[in-house]
PDB file of C-alpha atoms in Angstrom:
ATOM      1  CA  VAL A  84       0.000   0.000   0.000  1.00 74.00           C
ATOM      2  CA  ILE A  85       2.776   2.435   0.895  1.00 81.00           C
ATOM      3  CA  GLN A  86       4.602   1.659  -2.332  1.00 83.00           C
ATOM      4  CA  ARG A  87       1.515   2.509  -4.397  1.00 85.00           C
ATOM      5  CA  LEU A  88       0.985   5.663  -2.350  1.00 85.00           C
ATOM      6  CA  LEU A  89       4.511   6.815  -3.032  1.00 88.00           C
ATOM      7  CA  GLU A  90       4.051   6.230  -6.760  1.00 88.00           C
ATOM      8  CA  ASP A  91       0.801   8.191  -6.975  1.00 87.00           C
ATOM      9  CA  GLU A  92       1.584  11.393  -8.899  1.00 84.00           C
ATOM     10  CA  GLY A  93      -1.276  13.287  -7.244  1.00 87.00           C
ATOM     11  CA  ILE A  94      -0.279  12.724  -3.613  1.00 88.00           C
ATOM     12  CA  TYR A  95       2.496  14.771  -2.048  1.00 90.00           C
ATOM     13  CA  HIS A  96       1.355  14.878   1.572  1.00 87.00           C
ATOM     14  CA  PHE A  97       1.362  11.779   3.737  1.00 85.00           C
ATOM     15  CA  GLY A  98       0.609  13.025   7.248  1.00 79.00           C
ATOM     16  CA  ARG A  99      -2.646  11.127   7.734  1.00 80.00           C
ATOM     17  CA  VAL A 100      -1.198   7.858   6.539  1.00 80.00           C
ATOM     18  CA  LEU A 101       1.938   8.343   8.609  1.00 76.00           C
ATOM     19  CA  ASP A 102      -0.148   8.889  11.762  1.00 74.00           C
ATOM     20  CA  SER A 103      -2.270   5.771  11.287  1.00 73.00           C
ATOM     21  CA  PRO A 104      -1.400   2.939  13.732  1.00 67.00           C
ATOM     22  CA  LYS A 105      -0.908   0.410  10.954  1.00 65.00           C
ATOM     23  CA  ALA A 106       1.498   2.624   9.008  1.00 59.00           C
ATOM     24  CA  ARG A 107       3.553   3.323  12.131  1.00 62.00           C
ATOM     25  CA  GLU A 108       4.653  -0.273  12.468  1.00 66.00           C
ATOM     26  CA  PRO A 109       8.462  -0.063  12.533  1.00 69.00           C
ATOM     27  CA  ASN A 110       9.651  -1.413   9.200  1.00 81.00           C
ATOM     28  CA  VAL A 111      11.545  -0.207   6.155  1.00 85.00           C
ATOM     29  CA  TYR A 112       8.371   0.937   4.404  1.00 85.00           C
ATOM     30  CA  TRP A 113       7.359   3.140   7.309  1.00 85.00           C
ATOM     31  CA  ARG A 114      10.860   4.651   7.266  1.00 87.00           C
ATOM     32  CA  LEU A 115      10.506   5.222   3.533  1.00 89.00           C
ATOM     33  CA  LEU A 116       7.134   6.891   4.032  1.00 89.00           C
ATOM     34  CA  GLU A 117       8.639   9.113   6.726  1.00 88.00           C
ATOM     35  CA  LEU A 118      11.424  10.129   4.363  1.00 91.00           C
ATOM     36  CA  PHE A 119       8.917  11.071   1.647  1.00 92.00           C
ATOM     37  CA  SER A 120       7.006  13.099   4.241  1.00 90.00           C
ATOM     38  CA  PHE A 121       9.889  15.109   5.637  1.00 91.00           C
ATOM     39  CA  GLY A 122      13.123  14.208   3.881  1.00 91.00           C
ATOM     40  CA  THR A 123      15.013  14.878   0.674  1.00 94.00           C
ATOM     41  CA  LEU A 124      16.855  12.971  -2.010  1.00 94.00           C
ATOM     42  CA  SER A 125      20.186  13.609  -0.286  1.00 93.00           C
ATOM     43  CA  GLU A 126      18.867  12.054   2.914  1.00 94.00           C
ATOM     44  CA  TYR A 127      17.579   9.044   1.008  1.00 94.00           C
ATOM     45  CA  LYS A 128      20.935   8.521  -0.691  1.00 93.00           C
ATOM     46  CA  ALA A 129      22.640   8.535   2.709  1.00 92.00           C
ATOM     47  CA  VAL A 130      20.560   5.548   3.894  1.00 92.00           C
ATOM     48  CA  ALA A 131      19.592   3.981   0.569  1.00 90.00           C
ATOM     49  CA  ALA A 132      21.218   0.663   1.445  1.00 90.00           C
ATOM     50  CA  GLN A 133      18.814   0.269   4.379  1.00 91.00           C
ATOM     51  CA  LEU A 134      15.640   1.124   2.438  1.00 91.00           C
ATOM     52  CA  PRO A 135      13.731  -0.375  -0.505  1.00 89.00           C
ATOM     53  CA  GLU A 136      14.976   0.663  -3.905  1.00 91.00           C
ATOM     54  CA  LEU A 137      12.908   3.440  -5.463  1.00 92.00           C
ATOM     55  CA  SER A 138      11.122   3.022  -8.769  1.00 91.00           C
ATOM     56  CA  GLU A 139      11.715   5.636 -11.448  1.00 92.00           C
ATOM     57  CA  ARG A 140       8.397   7.300 -10.628  1.00 92.00           C
ATOM     58  CA  GLN A 141       9.131   7.351  -6.901  1.00 93.00           C
ATOM     59  CA  LEU A 142      12.568   8.809  -7.510  1.00 94.00           C
ATOM     60  CA  GLU A 143      11.087  11.570  -9.632  1.00 94.00           C
ATOM     61  CA  LYS A 144       8.535  12.283  -6.929  1.00 95.00           C
ATOM     62  CA  LEU A 145      11.189  12.512  -4.231  1.00 95.00           C
ATOM     63  CA  LYS A 146      13.084  14.974  -6.398  1.00 96.00           C
ATOM     64  CA  HIS A 147       9.951  17.140  -6.627  1.00 96.00           C
ATOM     65  CA  LEU A 148       9.620  17.055  -2.843  1.00 96.00           C
ATOM     66  CA  SER A 149      13.316  17.849  -2.408  1.00 96.00           C
ATOM     67  CA  LEU A 150      12.916  20.867  -4.675  1.00 96.00           C
ATOM     68  CA  VAL A 151       9.969  22.020  -2.555  1.00 96.00           C
ATOM     69  CA  SER A 152      12.154  21.843   0.564  1.00 94.00           C
ATOM     70  CA  LEU A 153      14.950  23.772  -1.126  1.00 95.00           C
ATOM     71  CA  ALA A 154      12.523  26.444  -2.345  1.00 95.00           C
ATOM     72  CA  SER A 155      11.077  26.757   1.160  1.00 92.00           C
ATOM     73  CA  ALA A 156      14.540  27.438   2.562  1.00 91.00           C
ATOM     74  CA  SER A 157      15.625  29.994  -0.050  1.00 93.00           C
ATOM     75  CA  LYS A 158      13.866  32.139  -2.635  1.00 94.00           C
ATOM     76  CA  VAL A 159      16.891  32.181  -4.930  1.00 96.00           C
ATOM     77  CA  LEU A 160      18.315  28.816  -6.028  1.00 96.00           C
ATOM     78  CA  PRO A 161      21.507  28.660  -8.111  1.00 96.00           C
ATOM     79  CA  TYR A 162      21.557  26.138 -10.953  1.00 95.00           C
ATOM     80  CA  ASP A 163      24.684  24.400  -9.676  1.00 95.00           C
ATOM     81  CA  ASP A 164      23.124  23.771  -6.253  1.00 95.00           C
ATOM     82  CA  LEU A 165      19.977  22.313  -7.811  1.00 95.00           C
ATOM     83  CA  ILE A 166      21.901  20.067 -10.195  1.00 95.00           C
ATOM     84  CA  ARG A 167      23.835  18.678  -7.258  1.00 95.00           C
ATOM     85  CA  GLU A 168      20.966  18.347  -4.756  1.00 95.00           C
ATOM     86  CA  LEU A 169      18.540  16.854  -7.284  1.00 95.00           C
ATOM     87  CA  ASP A 170      21.178  14.544  -8.743  1.00 94.00           C
ATOM     88  CA  CYS A 171      20.669  15.742 -12.315  1.00 94.00           C
ATOM     89  CA  ALA A 172      22.987  14.709 -15.105  1.00 92.00           C
ATOM     90  CA  HIS A 173      22.941  18.133 -16.755  1.00 93.00           C
ATOM     91  CA  GLU A 174      21.339  21.565 -16.699  1.00 94.00           C
ATOM     92  CA  GLN A 175      18.500  20.719 -19.088  1.00 95.00           C
ATOM     93  CA  GLN A 176      17.392  17.806 -16.930  1.00 95.00           C
ATOM     94  CA  MET A 177      17.280  20.095 -13.900  1.00 95.00           C
ATOM     95  CA  GLU A 178      15.241  22.723 -15.763  1.00 96.00           C
ATOM     96  CA  ASP A 179      12.784  20.072 -16.944  1.00 95.00           C
ATOM     97  CA  LEU A 180      12.389  18.890 -13.356  1.00 95.00           C
ATOM     98  CA  VAL A 181      11.692  22.440 -12.144  1.00 96.00           C
ATOM     99  CA  ILE A 182       9.151  23.022 -14.912  1.00 95.00           C
ATOM    100  CA  ASP A 183       7.433  19.717 -14.122  1.00 95.00           C
ATOM    101  CA  THR A 184       7.231  20.696 -10.449  1.00 95.00           C
ATOM    102  CA  ILE A 185       5.651  24.013 -11.439  1.00 95.00           C
ATOM    103  CA  TYR A 186       3.062  22.262 -13.645  1.00 94.00           C
ATOM    104  CA  LYS A 187       2.113  20.040 -10.721  1.00 93.00           C
ATOM    105  CA  GLY A 188       1.238  23.127  -8.674  1.00 93.00           C
ATOM    106  CA  LEU A 189       3.930  22.570  -6.059  1.00 94.00           C
ATOM    107  CA  LEU A 190       5.948  25.604  -6.983  1.00 94.00           C
ATOM    108  CA  SER A 191       5.760  28.951  -8.730  1.00 95.00           C
ATOM    109  CA  ALA A 192       9.106  30.254  -9.952  1.00 95.00           C
ATOM    110  CA  LYS A 193      11.000  31.936 -12.775  1.00 94.00           C
ATOM    111  CA  LEU A 194      13.982  30.366 -14.500  1.00 94.00           C
ATOM    112  CA  ASP A 195      16.723  32.891 -15.208  1.00 94.00           C
ATOM    113  CA  GLN A 196      18.984  31.110 -17.698  1.00 92.00           C
ATOM    114  CA  GLN A 197      21.261  34.113 -18.108  1.00 93.00           C
ATOM    115  CA  ARG A 198      22.095  34.311 -14.402  1.00 94.00           C
ATOM    116  CA  ARG A 199      21.629  30.548 -13.976  1.00 95.00           C
ATOM    117  CA  LEU A 200      19.284  30.658 -11.027  1.00 95.00           C
ATOM    118  CA  ILE A 201      15.677  30.035 -10.030  1.00 95.00           C
ATOM    119  CA  GLU A 202      13.628  32.820  -8.422  1.00 96.00           C
ATOM    120  CA  VAL A 203      10.927  31.313  -6.202  1.00 95.00           C
ATOM    121  CA  GLU A 204       7.568  33.105  -5.977  1.00 94.00           C
ATOM    122  CA  PHE A 205       5.476  30.502  -4.160  1.00 93.00           C
ATOM    123  CA  VAL A 206       5.947  27.013  -2.761  1.00 94.00           C
ATOM    124  CA  VAL A 207       3.534  24.614  -1.044  1.00 93.00           C
ATOM    125  CA  GLY A 208       4.191  23.406   2.472  1.00 89.00           C
ATOM    126  CA  ARG A 209       5.286  19.862   3.237  1.00 88.00           C
ATOM    127  CA  ASP A 210       4.264  17.611   6.098  1.00 83.00           C
ATOM    128  CA  VAL A 211       5.492  18.744   9.511  1.00 79.00           C
ATOM    129  CA  ARG A 212       7.009  16.613  12.256  1.00 70.00           C
ATOM    130  CA  ARG A 213       5.202  16.825  15.582  1.00 70.00           C
ATOM    131  CA  GLU A 214       8.392  17.877  17.325  1.00 69.00           C
ATOM    132  CA  ASP A 215       8.642  20.867  14.939  1.00 65.00           C
ATOM    133  CA  LEU A 216       5.187  22.223  15.786  1.00 64.00           C
ATOM    134  CA  GLN A 217       6.341  24.148  18.865  1.00 69.00           C
ATOM    135  CA  ALA A 218       8.955  26.002  16.841  1.00 69.00           C
ATOM    136  CA  ILE A 219       6.293  26.874  14.259  1.00 64.00           C
ATOM    137  CA  TYR A 220       3.959  28.172  16.983  1.00 70.00           C
ATOM    138  CA  GLU A 221       6.738  30.324  18.410  1.00 73.00           C
ATOM    139  CA  SER A 222       7.577  31.687  14.964  1.00 75.00           C
ATOM    140  CA  LEU A 223       3.923  32.583  14.371  1.00 77.00           C
ATOM    141  CA  ASP A 224       3.741  34.296  17.766  1.00 79.00           C
ATOM    142  CA  GLN A 225       6.793  36.395  16.928  1.00 81.00           C
ATOM    143  CA  TRP A 226       5.308  37.297  13.559  1.00 81.00           C
ATOM    144  CA  SER A 227       2.026  38.283  15.271  1.00 84.00           C
ATOM    145  CA  VAL A 228       3.856  40.562  17.722  1.00 82.00           C
ATOM    146  CA  LEU A 229       5.764  42.179  14.854  1.00 85.00           C
ATOM    147  CA  CYS A 230       2.524  42.789  12.944  1.00 86.00           C
ATOM    148  CA  GLU A 231       0.945  44.406  16.013  1.00 85.00           C
ATOM    149  CA  LYS A 232       3.931  46.745  16.403  1.00 85.00           C
ATOM    150  CA  GLU A 233       3.776  47.731  12.747  1.00 87.00           C
ATOM    151  CA  LEU A 234       0.035  48.332  13.051  1.00 88.00           C
ATOM    152  CA  ASP A 235       0.589  50.558  16.092  1.00 84.00           C
ATOM    153  CA  THR A 236       3.207  52.536  14.168  1.00 86.00           C
ATOM    154  CA  LEU A 237       0.850  53.015  11.212  1.00 88.00           C
ATOM    155  CA  THR A 238      -1.989  54.035  13.528  1.00 87.00           C
ATOM    156  CA  ASP A 239       0.219  56.630  15.242  1.00 84.00           C
ATOM    157  CA  GLY A 240       1.235  57.999  11.856  1.00 86.00           C
ATOM    158  CA  VAL A 241      -2.389  58.305  10.716  1.00 87.00           C
ATOM    159  CA  ASN A 242      -3.413  60.007  13.970  1.00 86.00           C
ATOM    160  CA  THR A 243      -0.526  62.486  13.698  1.00 86.00           C
ATOM    161  CA  ALA A 244      -1.454  63.311  10.096  1.00 88.00           C
ATOM    162  CA  GLU A 245      -5.092  63.847  11.091  1.00 87.00           C
ATOM    163  CA  ARG A 246      -4.126  66.179  13.962  1.00 86.00           C
ATOM    164  CA  GLU A 247      -1.880  68.210  11.669  1.00 88.00           C
ATOM    165  CA  SER A 248      -4.630  68.425   9.067  1.00 88.00           C
ATOM    166  CA  VAL A 249      -7.169  69.628  11.642  1.00 86.00           C
ATOM    167  CA  SER A 250      -4.678  72.170  12.997  1.00 87.00           C
ATOM    168  CA  LYS A 251      -3.984  73.493   9.505  1.00 87.00           C
ATOM    169  CA  ARG A 252      -7.676  73.860   8.703  1.00 88.00           C
ATOM    170  CA  THR A 253      -8.207  75.665  12.026  1.00 88.00           C
ATOM    171  CA  ARG A 254      -5.443  78.160  11.289  1.00 86.00           C
ATOM    172  CA  GLU A 255      -6.828  78.791   7.807  1.00 86.00           C
ATOM    173  CA  ARG A 256     -10.334  79.404   9.161  1.00 86.00           C
ATOM    174  CA  GLU A 257      -8.972  81.787  11.789  1.00 83.00           C
ATOM    175  CA  PHE A 258      -7.105  83.707   9.114  1.00 84.00           C
ATOM    176  CA  THR A 259     -10.233  83.880   6.949  1.00 85.00           C
ATOM    177  CA  PHE A 260     -12.358  85.192   9.823  1.00 83.00           C
ATOM    178  CA  ALA A 261      -9.704  87.755  10.763  1.00 81.00           C
ATOM    179  CA  LEU A 262      -9.551  88.886   7.148  1.00 80.00           C
ATOM    180  CA  GLN A 263     -13.303  89.283   6.958  1.00 82.00           C
ATOM    181  CA  ASP A 264     -13.338  91.308  10.183  1.00 79.00           C
ATOM    182  CA  LEU A 265     -10.638  93.577   8.813  1.00 81.00           C
ATOM    183  CA  ARG A 266     -12.584  94.137   5.587  1.00 80.00           C
ATOM    184  CA  MET A 267     -15.727  94.976   7.500  1.00 81.00           C
ATOM    185  CA  ALA A 268     -13.826  97.412   9.746  1.00 79.00           C
ATOM    186  CA  TYR A 269     -12.324  99.253   6.789  1.00 78.00           C
ATOM    187  CA  ALA A 270     -15.650  99.287   4.962  1.00 77.00           C
ATOM    188  CA  ALA A 271     -17.383 100.769   8.013  1.00 76.00           C
ATOM    189  CA  HIS A 272     -14.652 103.355   8.373  1.00 73.00           C
ATOM    190  CA  ALA A 273     -14.942 104.343   4.719  1.00 70.00           C
ATOM    191  CA  SER A 274     -18.747 104.579   4.875  1.00 70.00           C
ATOM    192  CA  MET A 275     -18.484 107.092   7.736  1.00 65.00           C
ATOM    193  CA  GLY A 276     -17.042 109.677   5.356  1.00 55.00           C
ATOM    194  CA  ASP A 277     -13.335 108.972   5.451  1.00 52.00           C
ATOM    195  CA  ASP A 278     -11.479 110.912   2.804  1.00 52.00           C
ATOM    196  CA  ALA A 279     -10.387 109.530  -0.517  1.00 49.00           C
ATOM    197  CA  ASP A 280      -6.775 109.157   0.609  1.00 52.00           C
ATOM    198  CA  SER A 281      -7.751 106.772   3.380  1.00 51.00           C
ATOM    199  CA  LEU A 282      -9.811 104.728   0.946  1.00 46.00           C
ATOM    200  CA  ALA A 283      -6.953 104.745  -1.527  1.00 51.00           C
ATOM    201  CA  ARG A 284      -4.555 103.470   1.132  1.00 53.00           C
ATOM    202  CA  TYR A 285      -7.086 100.743   1.994  1.00 48.00           C
ATOM    203  CA  ASP A 286      -7.385  99.690  -1.664  1.00 49.00           C
ATOM    204  CA  SER A 287      -3.616  99.778  -2.093  1.00 49.00           C
ATOM    205  CA  GLN A 288      -3.052  97.526   0.938  1.00 49.00           C
ATOM    206  CA  TYR A 289      -5.554  94.937  -0.229  1.00 47.00           C
ATOM    207  CA  THR A 290      -4.306  94.823  -3.791  1.00 48.00           C
ATOM    208  CA  SER A 291      -0.720  94.125  -2.695  1.00 51.00           C
ATOM    209  CA  SER A 292       0.865  90.870  -3.883  1.00 55.00           C
ATOM    210  CA  GLU A 293       1.386  89.691  -0.297  1.00 54.00           C
ATOM    211  CA  TYR A 294      -2.274  90.143   0.587  1.00 50.00           C
ATOM    212  CA  GLN A 295      -3.464  88.441  -2.582  1.00 56.00           C
ATOM    213  CA  ARG A 296      -1.253  85.417  -1.866  1.00 59.00           C
ATOM    214  CA  GLU A 297      -2.718  85.088   1.637  1.00 56.00           C
ATOM    215  CA  GLU A 298      -6.247  85.484   0.290  1.00 56.00           C
ATOM    216  CA  ARG A 299      -5.734  82.783  -2.339  1.00 58.00           C
ATOM    217  CA  ARG A 300      -4.232  80.445   0.279  1.00 62.00           C
ATOM    218  CA  ALA A 301      -7.226  80.965   2.568  1.00 56.00           C
ATOM    219  CA  GLY A 302      -9.626  80.320  -0.309  1.00 56.00           C
ATOM    220  CA  ALA A 303      -7.859  77.087  -1.205  1.00 55.00           C
ATOM    221  CA  GLY A 304      -8.095  75.948   2.422  1.00 52.00           C
ATOM    222  CA  ASP A 305     -11.866  76.492   2.471  1.00 52.00           C
ATOM    223  CA  MET A 306     -12.236  74.156  -0.509  1.00 51.00           C
TER     224      MET A 306
END
């Protein structure tokens, strides 16, 4: 049963089978299943003499899984490293293996033949050992704390920007009101029979370039 499971091209996760009491019977097939769940081709080669020989399909599948592990560890994979780790005879064989892994939905990546490297965009997760769960929980907790700090920083920035915006609008309104009061005062003074020179000085002051700039700025703030 395990042999057929490891040959199935549509199954790349084995956690449920590995946890079943029957599958956990200590034998070479259980060890092989464990290697397909968590291990790589290099690890298999190190203990190959103690395990059943892999069929061509199983070997190809283990290479796919090994590539997934490599892509999970690094987002940039040099050609030479992949050729060695995946035990490929040449560069074209390695590229074909990467493309096949992409078509199977296990990986999303770009092949840069000029720089001879693979740029990983997405990779699926593999099965996880129970003893690794605590480390994953701790990593997620750290990530959560970091996200909360970043959120607090963004919130502070937004609040500061809002306060500055309110303060600016307040100053512009105050200037507009003061300007209106000044106009009304001069108009009242002129209507009480002030001479033409006083009115001329009033008109001259309010047609100055400095006054016009302030008036335009106040009008823009009201919009």
